[in-house]
Amino acid sequence: MIKVSVIFGTRPEAVKLCPLVLAMQESPDLQVHVCVTGQHREMLDQVLEAFGIVPDVDLRLMRPRQTLADLTSRAIAAVDRYLAESRPDMVIVQGDTTTTFCASLAAFYRRILLGHVEAGLRTANKFSPFPEEINRVLTSRLADYHFAPTQRARRNLLEEGVADEKIFVTGNTVVDALLWALEKIRRDPPRIPDLPPDLLEGNKDKRLVLVTGHRRENFGRGLEAICRAISSLALRFPDVALVYPVHLNPNVQEPVRRLLSRIENVYLTRPLDYLPFVALMDRAALVVTDSGGVQEEASSLGKPVLLTRDTTDRPEGVGVGAVRLVGTDAAAIVENAVRLLNEPDPCAATVRADSPYGDGRACQRIVAVVQESLVPTSCLV
Ligand code: UD1
Ligand code: UDP
């Protein structure tokens, strides 16, 4: 039996690793241990609950307004104590958060094999996204198995000298999560208590714009400009509902609530559970976001995405015409949104049969690699 510890701490890691945990639990050769750092609290728990996963260990690290350095130091020490006790054959991490990097470094210090899911995304700009670009570069230096979502990600890794035989192009597990969620919501459509019922059900003529935003490099001026653009769109299109589930980071809550809470057709909600959020994306005419996961999911659903970032680490969505990089200039956001909302069907140009990010079988491929590559430590003695 191979013991694999899957370690994660935030909402997006949970969305992209929960389907992998479920797939690993099906394998008779793997013993899966789930350790959450609790870098996020409510937003992590929402995803665990949606997938029905109860962690074996919860390090409960989140503090209000935690700083990068403080969280980093506490996470390395806490994950190290967990690894010393749990002694897995392999650690699996995902993406580019503080948890990802700290768990990778802690695994290296304990000389435990490391698998990195969603390896190879790059912008080549160390401050954008911040601090994620450097987190993933450092994680790639530490990893033994690189699960690249796309061929482009594989090429990025090869250019940095990663050995070809250690890179596995699997697709992004976000598509596995999305397909799982779509099946659930089609069988049992969710309700969202914070929103008028007709936004999800019935009244399909009422158009909906879904907004999210939380990147550190957008804090301050960038986020305020995004809010001004949303406000201007709301006034220009009184018949359109703009729904913004607001990230719990106080640096997001404060400006968003100050600038947008009094506009009639702007609906600010708490972070939504995963299934209702996917239902809203599926219902949206347009998505405005700076999120990594949301742009992947929305473009997989054939929704036009205005990406409020200056760089992209996911050019595949831009390549298929679903994603437009608009930065944080209010006028550019408004101009692009107006053009799309004035079209009879804003999704017409982007609707596509398959996702540029994967086919929904990424987890299956990762499980196969882990099973084939690892010999249980007991056999090596
Ligand atoms: C983190 C990740 C970012 C990821 C994002 C996904 C890092 C450095 N950043 O950013 O890569 O895109 O998560 O959402 O790893 N908070 C709560 N409850 C929660 C979550 C957050 O109250 O469930 C508040 C707390 O005050 C916390 C603050 O938000 O201190 C910041 O959380 P943190 O994880 O440090 O940063 P994020 O901005 O969430
Ligand atoms: N998400 C969610 N509820 C929300 C907003 C987002 O469940 O209210 C999900 C979304 O479907 C995606 C993930 O959270 O899978 C993205 O997380 P986030 O935007 O926080 O982080 P990023 O992907 O930018 O790192």
Short mmCIF file of C-alpha atoms and ligand atoms in Angstrom, two decimals:
data_model
loop_
_atom_site.label_atom_id
_atom_site.label_comp_id
_atom_site.label_asym_id
_atom_site.label_seq_id
_atom_site.Cartn_x
_atom_site.Cartn_y
_atom_site.Cartn_z
CA MET A 1 0.00 0.00 0.00
CA ILE A 2 1.34 3.43 -0.95
CA LYS A 3 0.58 6.18 1.54
CA VAL A 4 -0.16 9.49 -0.15
CA SER A 5 -0.73 12.70 1.81
CA VAL A 6 -2.79 15.27 -0.06
CA ILE A 7 -2.11 18.67 1.52
CA PHE A 8 -4.09 21.83 0.78
CA GLY A 9 -5.36 24.95 2.51
CA THR A 10 -7.44 27.31 0.37
CA ARG A 11 -10.67 27.24 -1.63
CA PRO A 12 -9.15 26.83 -5.12
CA GLU A 13 -6.78 24.06 -4.02
CA ALA A 14 -9.73 22.26 -2.43
CA VAL A 15 -11.84 22.51 -5.60
CA LYS A 16 -8.98 21.08 -7.66
CA LEU A 17 -7.85 18.39 -5.19
CA CYS A 18 -11.13 17.06 -3.77
CA PRO A 19 -11.93 15.15 -6.99
CA LEU A 20 -8.40 13.69 -6.86
CA VAL A 21 -8.92 12.58 -3.25
CA LEU A 22 -12.16 10.87 -4.30
CA ALA A 23 -10.38 9.15 -7.21
CA MET A 24 -7.49 8.03 -4.98
CA GLN A 25 -9.92 6.64 -2.41
CA GLU A 26 -11.19 4.28 -5.16
CA SER A 27 -7.74 2.78 -5.70
CA PRO A 28 -6.97 -0.38 -3.73
CA ASP A 29 -3.22 0.40 -4.00
CA LEU A 30 -3.36 3.81 -2.35
CA GLN A 31 -3.90 4.86 1.21
CA VAL A 32 -4.96 8.52 1.09
CA HIS A 33 -4.45 10.91 3.97
CA VAL A 34 -5.96 14.39 3.72
CA CYS A 35 -4.19 17.16 5.62
CA VAL A 36 -5.63 20.67 5.42
CA THR A 37 -3.59 23.60 6.68
CA GLY A 38 -6.71 25.69 7.21
CA GLN A 39 -5.02 28.67 5.49
CA HIS A 40 -8.64 29.51 4.63
CA ARG A 41 -11.41 28.62 7.07
CA GLU A 42 -15.00 29.21 5.95
CA MET A 43 -14.12 29.18 2.26
CA LEU A 44 -12.20 25.91 2.58
CA ASP A 45 -14.90 24.25 4.66
CA GLN A 46 -17.53 25.13 2.04
CA VAL A 47 -15.67 23.07 -0.58
CA LEU A 48 -14.89 20.14 1.73
CA GLU A 49 -18.56 19.96 2.56
CA ALA A 50 -19.63 20.11 -1.09
CA PHE A 51 -17.41 17.11 -1.92
CA GLY A 52 -18.20 15.30 1.35
CA ILE A 53 -14.54 15.09 2.40
CA VAL A 54 -13.58 15.09 6.07
CA PRO A 55 -9.85 15.81 6.51
CA ASP A 56 -7.76 13.42 8.60
CA VAL A 57 -5.80 16.36 9.98
CA ASP A 58 -6.66 20.07 10.18
CA LEU A 59 -3.79 22.38 11.14
CA ARG A 60 -6.16 25.35 11.67
CA LEU A 61 -3.66 28.01 10.60
CA MET A 62 -5.89 30.90 9.47
CA ARG A 63 -5.65 34.15 11.43
CA PRO A 64 -7.59 37.32 10.54
CA ARG A 65 -5.46 39.54 8.28
CA GLN A 66 -2.58 37.07 8.25
CA THR A 67 0.61 38.29 6.54
CA LEU A 68 2.52 36.24 3.99
CA ALA A 69 5.59 35.90 6.23
CA ASP A 70 3.65 34.99 9.35
CA LEU A 71 1.51 32.40 7.58
CA THR A 72 4.56 30.98 5.80
CA SER A 73 6.57 30.46 8.96
CA ARG A 74 3.66 28.87 10.83
CA ALA A 75 2.73 26.65 7.86
CA ILE A 76 6.22 25.21 7.35
CA ALA A 77 6.51 24.31 11.03
CA ALA A 78 3.00 22.86 11.27
CA VAL A 79 3.28 20.77 8.08
CA ASP A 80 6.68 19.51 9.23
CA ARG A 81 5.18 18.26 12.51
CA TYR A 82 2.39 16.58 10.55
CA LEU A 83 4.84 14.85 8.17
CA ALA A 84 7.05 13.66 11.03
CA GLU A 85 4.03 11.96 12.54
CA SER A 86 2.26 10.74 9.40
CA ARG A 87 5.33 9.61 7.34
CA PRO A 88 3.70 9.35 3.88
CA ASP A 89 5.50 7.89 0.82
CA MET A 90 4.41 10.88 -1.24
CA VAL A 91 2.96 14.34 -0.75
CA ILE A 92 0.61 15.87 -3.31
CA VAL A 93 0.13 19.65 -3.53
CA GLN A 94 -1.73 21.81 -6.04
CA GLY A 95 -1.20 25.20 -7.60
CA ASP A 96 0.59 28.19 -6.15
CA THR A 97 -0.56 29.29 -2.70
CA THR A 98 1.42 29.72 0.51
CA THR A 99 0.19 26.28 1.57
CA THR A 100 1.44 24.79 -1.71
CA PHE A 101 4.94 26.18 -1.33
CA CYS A 102 5.24 25.52 2.42
CA ALA A 103 4.03 21.91 2.15
CA SER A 104 6.48 21.37 -0.73
CA LEU A 105 9.41 22.74 1.26
CA ALA A 106 8.43 20.73 4.34
CA ALA A 107 8.21 17.54 2.23
CA PHE A 108 11.67 18.26 0.80
CA TYR A 109 13.16 18.74 4.30
CA ARG A 110 11.73 15.31 5.21
CA ARG A 111 12.97 13.84 1.85
CA ILE A 112 9.46 12.78 0.88
CA LEU A 113 8.54 12.49 -2.81
CA LEU A 114 6.48 15.41 -4.03
CA GLY A 115 3.81 15.51 -6.76
CA HIS A 116 2.67 18.92 -8.01
CA VAL A 117 -0.78 19.20 -9.59
CA GLU A 118 -1.26 22.11 -12.05
CA ALA A 119 2.48 22.40 -12.59
CA GLY A 120 4.08 24.69 -15.15
CA LEU A 121 1.84 27.78 -15.22
CA ARG A 122 3.97 30.87 -15.72
CA THR A 123 3.73 34.58 -16.52
CA ALA A 124 7.50 35.23 -16.19
CA ASN A 125 6.62 38.30 -14.09
CA LYS A 126 7.63 37.73 -10.48
CA PHE A 127 5.06 40.22 -9.13
CA SER A 128 2.07 39.08 -11.21
CA PRO A 129 0.30 37.13 -9.89
CA PHE A 130 1.82 37.97 -6.51
CA PRO A 131 3.06 35.93 -4.72
CA GLU A 132 1.77 32.98 -6.76
CA GLU A 133 4.25 33.17 -9.65
CA ILE A 134 7.20 32.65 -7.33
CA ASN A 135 5.34 30.05 -5.24
CA ARG A 136 4.91 27.86 -8.30
CA VAL A 137 8.44 28.39 -9.61
CA LEU A 138 9.81 27.31 -6.22
CA THR A 139 7.39 24.37 -6.03
CA SER A 140 8.59 23.18 -9.44
CA ARG A 141 12.18 23.18 -8.15
CA LEU A 142 11.11 20.95 -5.26
CA ALA A 143 8.73 18.56 -7.06
CA ASP A 144 9.54 15.05 -8.31
CA TYR A 145 6.35 14.57 -10.37
CA HIS A 146 4.92 17.46 -12.37
CA PHE A 147 1.26 17.09 -13.39
CA ALA A 148 1.00 19.71 -16.12
CA PRO A 149 -2.54 20.69 -17.15
CA THR A 150 -1.67 21.56 -20.76
CA GLN A 151 1.09 21.17 -23.38
CA ARG A 152 2.00 24.81 -22.87
CA ALA A 153 2.59 24.21 -19.16
CA ARG A 154 4.76 21.21 -20.09
CA ARG A 155 6.85 23.42 -22.41
CA ASN A 156 7.33 25.97 -19.63
CA LEU A 157 8.72 23.24 -17.39
CA LEU A 158 11.00 21.84 -20.11
CA GLU A 159 12.40 25.35 -20.67
CA GLU A 160 13.33 25.49 -16.99
CA GLY A 161 15.21 22.18 -17.27
CA VAL A 162 12.65 19.80 -15.74
CA ALA A 163 13.24 16.28 -17.08
CA ASP A 164 10.66 15.27 -19.69
CA GLU A 165 10.03 11.88 -18.04
CA LYS A 166 8.94 13.62 -14.83
CA ILE A 167 6.24 15.69 -16.59
CA PHE A 168 2.78 14.23 -17.18
CA VAL A 169 0.23 16.20 -19.18
CA THR A 170 -3.03 15.28 -17.46
CA GLY A 171 -5.46 18.14 -18.07
CA ASN A 172 -6.56 20.36 -15.21
CA THR A 173 -8.47 18.70 -12.38
CA VAL A 174 -10.71 21.81 -12.35
CA VAL A 175 -12.58 20.30 -15.31
CA ASP A 176 -13.12 17.06 -13.34
CA ALA A 177 -14.54 19.17 -10.49
CA LEU A 178 -16.72 21.20 -12.86
CA LEU A 179 -18.23 18.15 -14.59
CA TRP A 180 -18.90 16.57 -11.20
CA ALA A 181 -20.64 19.77 -10.08
CA LEU A 182 -22.69 20.14 -13.28
CA GLU A 183 -24.05 16.65 -12.92
CA LYS A 184 -25.08 17.37 -9.32
CA ILE A 185 -26.76 20.71 -10.09
CA ARG A 186 -28.63 19.35 -13.09
CA ARG A 187 -30.08 16.61 -10.89
CA ASP A 188 -30.78 18.88 -7.94
CA PRO A 189 -30.71 22.62 -8.82
CA PRO A 190 -29.36 24.59 -5.83
CA ARG A 191 -30.99 27.67 -4.29
CA ILE A 192 -29.09 30.75 -3.14
CA PRO A 193 -30.79 32.33 -0.12
CA ASP A 194 -28.92 35.65 -0.61
CA LEU A 195 -30.36 36.17 -4.10
CA PRO A 196 -33.88 36.65 -5.47
CA PRO A 197 -34.99 33.17 -6.64
CA ASP A 198 -35.68 34.35 -10.20
CA LEU A 199 -31.99 34.97 -10.82
CA LEU A 200 -31.33 31.25 -10.92
CA GLU A 201 -34.68 29.83 -11.88
CA GLY A 202 -37.26 31.07 -14.36
CA ASN A 203 -36.96 34.51 -15.94
CA LYS A 204 -34.11 33.34 -18.17
CA ASP A 205 -34.39 36.61 -20.07
CA LYS A 206 -32.88 38.54 -17.18
CA ARG A 207 -29.20 38.62 -17.97
CA LEU A 208 -26.64 38.03 -15.28
CA VAL A 209 -23.04 39.18 -14.98
CA LEU A 210 -20.97 37.26 -12.43
CA VAL A 211 -18.07 39.12 -10.81
CA THR A 212 -15.22 37.97 -8.54
CA GLY A 213 -11.97 39.65 -7.55
CA HIS A 214 -9.36 39.03 -4.90
CA ARG A 215 -5.79 39.25 -6.30
CA ARG A 216 -3.22 40.92 -4.06
CA GLU A 217 -1.68 42.86 -6.96
CA ASN A 218 -5.13 44.46 -7.53
CA PHE A 219 -5.60 45.60 -3.90
CA GLY A 220 -6.16 49.36 -3.64
CA ARG A 221 -6.37 51.21 -6.95
CA GLY A 222 -7.00 48.16 -9.16
CA LEU A 223 -9.89 46.79 -7.11
CA GLU A 224 -11.44 50.26 -6.76
CA ALA A 225 -11.28 50.69 -10.55
CA ILE A 226 -12.97 47.30 -11.04
CA CYS A 227 -15.73 48.41 -8.64
CA ARG A 228 -16.18 51.70 -10.52
CA ALA A 229 -16.54 49.73 -13.75
CA ILE A 230 -19.18 47.43 -12.18
CA SER A 231 -21.05 50.46 -10.87
CA SER A 232 -21.00 52.13 -14.27
CA LEU A 233 -22.25 48.94 -15.99
CA ALA A 234 -25.06 48.61 -13.44
CA LEU A 235 -26.29 52.13 -14.23
CA ARG A 236 -25.99 51.61 -17.96
CA PHE A 237 -27.81 48.24 -17.95
CA PRO A 238 -30.55 48.49 -15.27
CA ASP A 239 -32.11 45.28 -16.62
CA VAL A 240 -28.92 43.25 -16.00
CA ALA A 241 -28.19 41.69 -12.58
CA LEU A 242 -24.56 41.94 -11.49
CA VAL A 243 -23.78 39.31 -8.83
CA TYR A 244 -20.56 39.60 -6.83
CA PRO A 245 -19.80 36.97 -4.15
CA VAL A 246 -17.24 38.89 -2.10
CA HIS A 247 -14.03 37.16 -0.98
CA LEU A 248 -13.57 37.24 2.82
CA ASN A 249 -10.18 38.97 2.70
CA PRO A 250 -10.76 42.33 4.48
CA ASN A 251 -8.73 44.05 1.72
CA VAL A 252 -11.52 42.98 -0.65
CA GLN A 253 -14.54 43.32 1.64
CA GLU A 254 -13.90 46.96 2.55
CA PRO A 255 -13.68 48.60 -0.92
CA VAL A 256 -16.29 46.36 -2.54
CA ARG A 257 -18.90 46.99 0.14
CA ARG A 258 -18.06 50.72 0.31
CA LEU A 259 -18.37 51.23 -3.46
CA LEU A 260 -21.07 48.76 -4.50
CA SER A 261 -23.45 48.04 -1.66
CA ARG A 262 -26.04 50.71 -2.52
CA ILE A 263 -26.66 49.89 -6.18
CA GLU A 264 -30.02 48.28 -6.85
CA ASN A 265 -29.01 45.76 -9.51
CA VAL A 266 -25.66 44.84 -7.90
CA TYR A 267 -26.02 41.86 -5.56
CA LEU A 268 -23.15 41.44 -3.09
CA THR A 269 -23.16 38.03 -1.41
CA ARG A 270 -20.93 36.04 0.91
CA PRO A 271 -18.64 33.54 -0.85
CA LEU A 272 -21.03 31.00 -2.34
CA ASP A 273 -20.92 27.25 -1.87
CA TYR A 274 -19.33 25.52 -4.84
CA LEU A 275 -22.50 24.06 -6.39
CA PRO A 276 -24.51 27.32 -6.35
CA PHE A 277 -21.47 29.16 -7.67
CA VAL A 278 -21.17 26.77 -10.63
CA ALA A 279 -24.91 27.12 -11.23
CA LEU A 280 -24.50 30.92 -11.41
CA MET A 281 -21.55 30.63 -13.81
CA ASP A 282 -23.61 28.32 -15.98
CA ARG A 283 -26.42 30.89 -15.95
CA ALA A 284 -24.20 33.96 -16.58
CA ALA A 285 -24.03 35.95 -19.83
CA LEU A 286 -20.61 37.31 -18.88
CA VAL A 287 -17.98 36.69 -16.18
CA VAL A 288 -15.67 39.45 -14.90
CA THR A 289 -12.89 38.00 -12.74
CA ASP A 290 -9.24 37.99 -11.75
CA SER A 291 -9.48 34.41 -10.46
CA GLY A 292 -7.46 31.54 -11.90
CA GLY A 293 -10.06 28.86 -11.28
CA VAL A 294 -13.07 30.93 -12.27
CA GLN A 295 -11.58 31.85 -15.66
CA GLU A 296 -10.86 28.15 -16.34
CA GLU A 297 -14.34 27.06 -15.33
CA ALA A 298 -16.17 29.89 -17.10
CA SER A 299 -14.30 29.41 -20.36
CA SER A 300 -14.91 25.65 -20.09
CA LEU A 301 -18.62 26.49 -19.88
CA GLY A 302 -18.33 28.64 -23.02
CA LYS A 303 -18.84 31.92 -21.16
CA PRO A 304 -17.04 35.08 -22.23
CA VAL A 305 -14.58 36.16 -19.53
CA LEU A 306 -13.15 39.63 -18.95
CA LEU A 307 -9.94 38.95 -17.04
CA THR A 308 -9.04 41.86 -14.76
CA ARG A 309 -5.31 41.17 -14.70
CA ASP A 310 -2.31 42.59 -16.56
CA THR A 311 -0.76 39.19 -17.30
CA THR A 312 -2.12 35.73 -17.86
CA ASP A 313 -0.71 32.40 -16.83
CA ARG A 314 -3.57 30.64 -18.65
CA PRO A 315 -3.26 31.76 -22.28
CA GLU A 316 -5.27 28.76 -23.48
CA GLY A 317 -8.57 30.55 -22.73
CA VAL A 318 -7.38 33.65 -24.60
CA GLY A 319 -6.32 31.40 -27.48
CA VAL A 320 -9.82 29.97 -27.96
CA GLY A 321 -11.40 33.44 -27.76
CA ALA A 322 -13.20 32.93 -24.44
CA VAL A 323 -10.98 35.18 -22.30
CA ARG A 324 -10.07 38.84 -22.87
CA LEU A 325 -7.28 40.32 -20.82
CA VAL A 326 -8.64 43.76 -19.83
CA GLY A 327 -6.44 44.72 -16.86
CA THR A 328 -7.82 47.01 -14.18
CA ASP A 329 -8.55 50.10 -16.26
CA ALA A 330 -12.21 50.97 -15.56
CA ALA A 331 -12.80 52.34 -19.07
CA ALA A 332 -11.41 49.20 -20.74
CA ILE A 333 -13.56 46.93 -18.56
CA VAL A 334 -16.69 48.97 -19.32
CA GLU A 335 -15.96 49.18 -23.06
CA ASN A 336 -15.46 45.42 -23.41
CA ALA A 337 -18.47 44.58 -21.25
CA VAL A 338 -20.73 47.01 -23.14
CA ARG A 339 -19.68 45.49 -26.46
CA LEU A 340 -20.54 41.99 -25.22
CA LEU A 341 -23.78 42.97 -23.49
CA ASN A 342 -24.99 44.76 -26.60
CA GLU A 343 -24.74 41.54 -28.57
CA PRO A 344 -27.99 39.53 -28.77
CA ASP A 345 -26.16 36.50 -27.30
CA PRO A 346 -22.83 37.38 -25.63
CA CYS A 347 -21.95 33.66 -25.36
CA ALA A 348 -22.50 32.91 -29.05
CA ALA A 349 -18.87 33.46 -30.04
CA THR A 350 -17.42 31.45 -27.15
CA VAL A 351 -19.70 28.44 -26.76
CA ARG A 352 -17.57 25.42 -27.48
CA ALA A 353 -17.88 21.70 -27.13
CA ASP A 354 -14.78 21.08 -25.05
CA SER A 355 -12.57 22.89 -22.58
CA PRO A 356 -9.07 24.12 -23.45
CA TYR A 357 -8.06 23.01 -19.94
CA GLY A 358 -8.95 19.33 -19.89
CA ASP A 359 -11.43 16.57 -20.57
CA GLY A 360 -12.49 15.68 -17.03
CA ARG A 361 -10.13 12.70 -16.71
CA ALA A 362 -7.13 14.45 -15.13
CA CYS A 363 -7.58 12.75 -11.74
CA GLN A 364 -7.71 9.31 -13.34
CA ARG A 365 -4.39 10.04 -15.12
CA ILE A 366 -2.71 11.34 -11.97
CA VAL A 367 -3.80 8.27 -9.99
CA ALA A 368 -2.35 6.02 -12.70
CA VAL A 369 1.01 7.83 -12.61
CA VAL A 370 1.19 7.71 -8.80
CA GLN A 371 0.37 3.99 -8.76
CA GLU A 372 2.88 3.12 -11.47
CA SER A 373 5.71 5.33 -10.25
CA LEU A 374 5.78 4.47 -6.60
CA VAL A 375 7.10 1.39 -4.92
CA PRO A 376 5.97 1.22 -1.29
CA THR A 377 8.88 2.03 1.06
CA SER A 378 8.56 -1.41 2.73
CA CYS A 379 9.59 -3.08 -0.59
CA LEU A 380 12.81 -1.04 -0.80
CA VAL A 381 14.35 -2.40 2.42
C1 UD1 B 1 -5.14 33.02 -1.01
C2 UD1 B 1 -3.94 32.67 -1.89
C3 UD1 B 1 -4.22 32.98 -3.36
C4 UD1 B 1 -5.53 32.35 -3.81
C5 UD1 B 1 -6.65 32.76 -2.86
C6 UD1 B 1 -7.90 32.02 -3.25
C7 UD1 B 1 -1.72 32.92 -0.94
C8 UD1 B 1 -0.60 33.86 -0.66
N1 UD1 B 1 -2.80 33.47 -1.50
O1 UD1 B 1 -5.30 34.44 -1.02
O2 UD1 B 1 -3.17 32.47 -4.16
O3 UD1 B 1 -5.81 32.78 -5.12
O4 UD1 B 1 -6.30 32.38 -1.52
O5 UD1 B 1 -9.02 32.57 -2.65
O6 UD1 B 1 -1.62 31.76 -0.65
N2 UD1 B 1 -10.25 34.97 5.16
C9 UD1 B 1 -11.29 34.61 5.97
N3 UD1 B 1 -11.90 33.40 5.77
C10 UD1 B 1 -11.52 32.54 4.79
C11 UD1 B 1 -10.48 32.93 3.95
C12 UD1 B 1 -9.85 34.14 4.14
O7 UD1 B 1 -11.67 35.35 6.87
O8 UD1 B 1 -12.11 31.45 4.65
C13 UD1 B 1 -9.57 36.27 5.39
C14 UD1 B 1 -8.67 36.27 6.65
O9 UD1 B 1 -8.69 37.53 7.23
C15 UD1 B 1 -7.29 35.97 6.06
C16 UD1 B 1 -7.37 36.77 4.77
O10 UD1 B 1 -8.70 36.57 4.29
O11 UD1 B 1 -6.22 36.39 6.91
C17 UD1 B 1 -6.35 36.40 3.72
O12 UD1 B 1 -6.32 35.00 3.46
P1 UD1 B 1 -5.03 34.38 2.68
O13 UD1 B 1 -5.25 32.93 2.47
O14 UD1 B 1 -3.78 34.78 3.38
O15 UD1 B 1 -5.03 35.17 1.32
P2 UD1 B 1 -6.08 35.18 0.13
O16 UD1 B 1 -6.18 36.59 -0.29
O17 UD1 B 1 -7.30 34.46 0.54
N1 UDP B 2 -15.78 29.71 -6.00
C1 UDP B 2 -16.79 29.32 -5.12
N2 UDP B 2 -17.58 30.28 -4.57
C2 UDP B 2 -17.43 31.60 -4.83
C3 UDP B 2 -16.39 32.00 -5.71
C4 UDP B 2 -15.58 31.03 -6.28
O1 UDP B 2 -16.96 28.14 -4.88
O2 UDP B 2 -18.19 32.42 -4.28
C5 UDP B 2 -14.89 28.69 -6.58
C6 UDP B 2 -14.77 28.74 -8.08
O3 UDP B 2 -15.76 27.93 -8.69
C7 UDP B 2 -13.36 28.23 -8.32
C8 UDP B 2 -12.61 28.62 -7.07
O4 UDP B 2 -13.58 28.97 -6.10
O5 UDP B 2 -13.32 26.81 -8.42
C9 UDP B 2 -11.67 29.76 -7.36
O6 UDP B 2 -11.16 30.26 -6.17
P1 UDP B 2 -10.54 31.71 -6.04
O7 UDP B 2 -11.09 32.59 -7.09
O8 UDP B 2 -10.71 32.10 -4.62
O9 UDP B 2 -8.98 31.44 -6.25
P2 UDP B 2 -8.01 31.33 -7.53
O10 UDP B 2 -8.56 30.29 -8.45
O11 UDP B 2 -7.93 32.70 -8.14
O12 UDP B 2 -6.71 30.96 -6.93
#
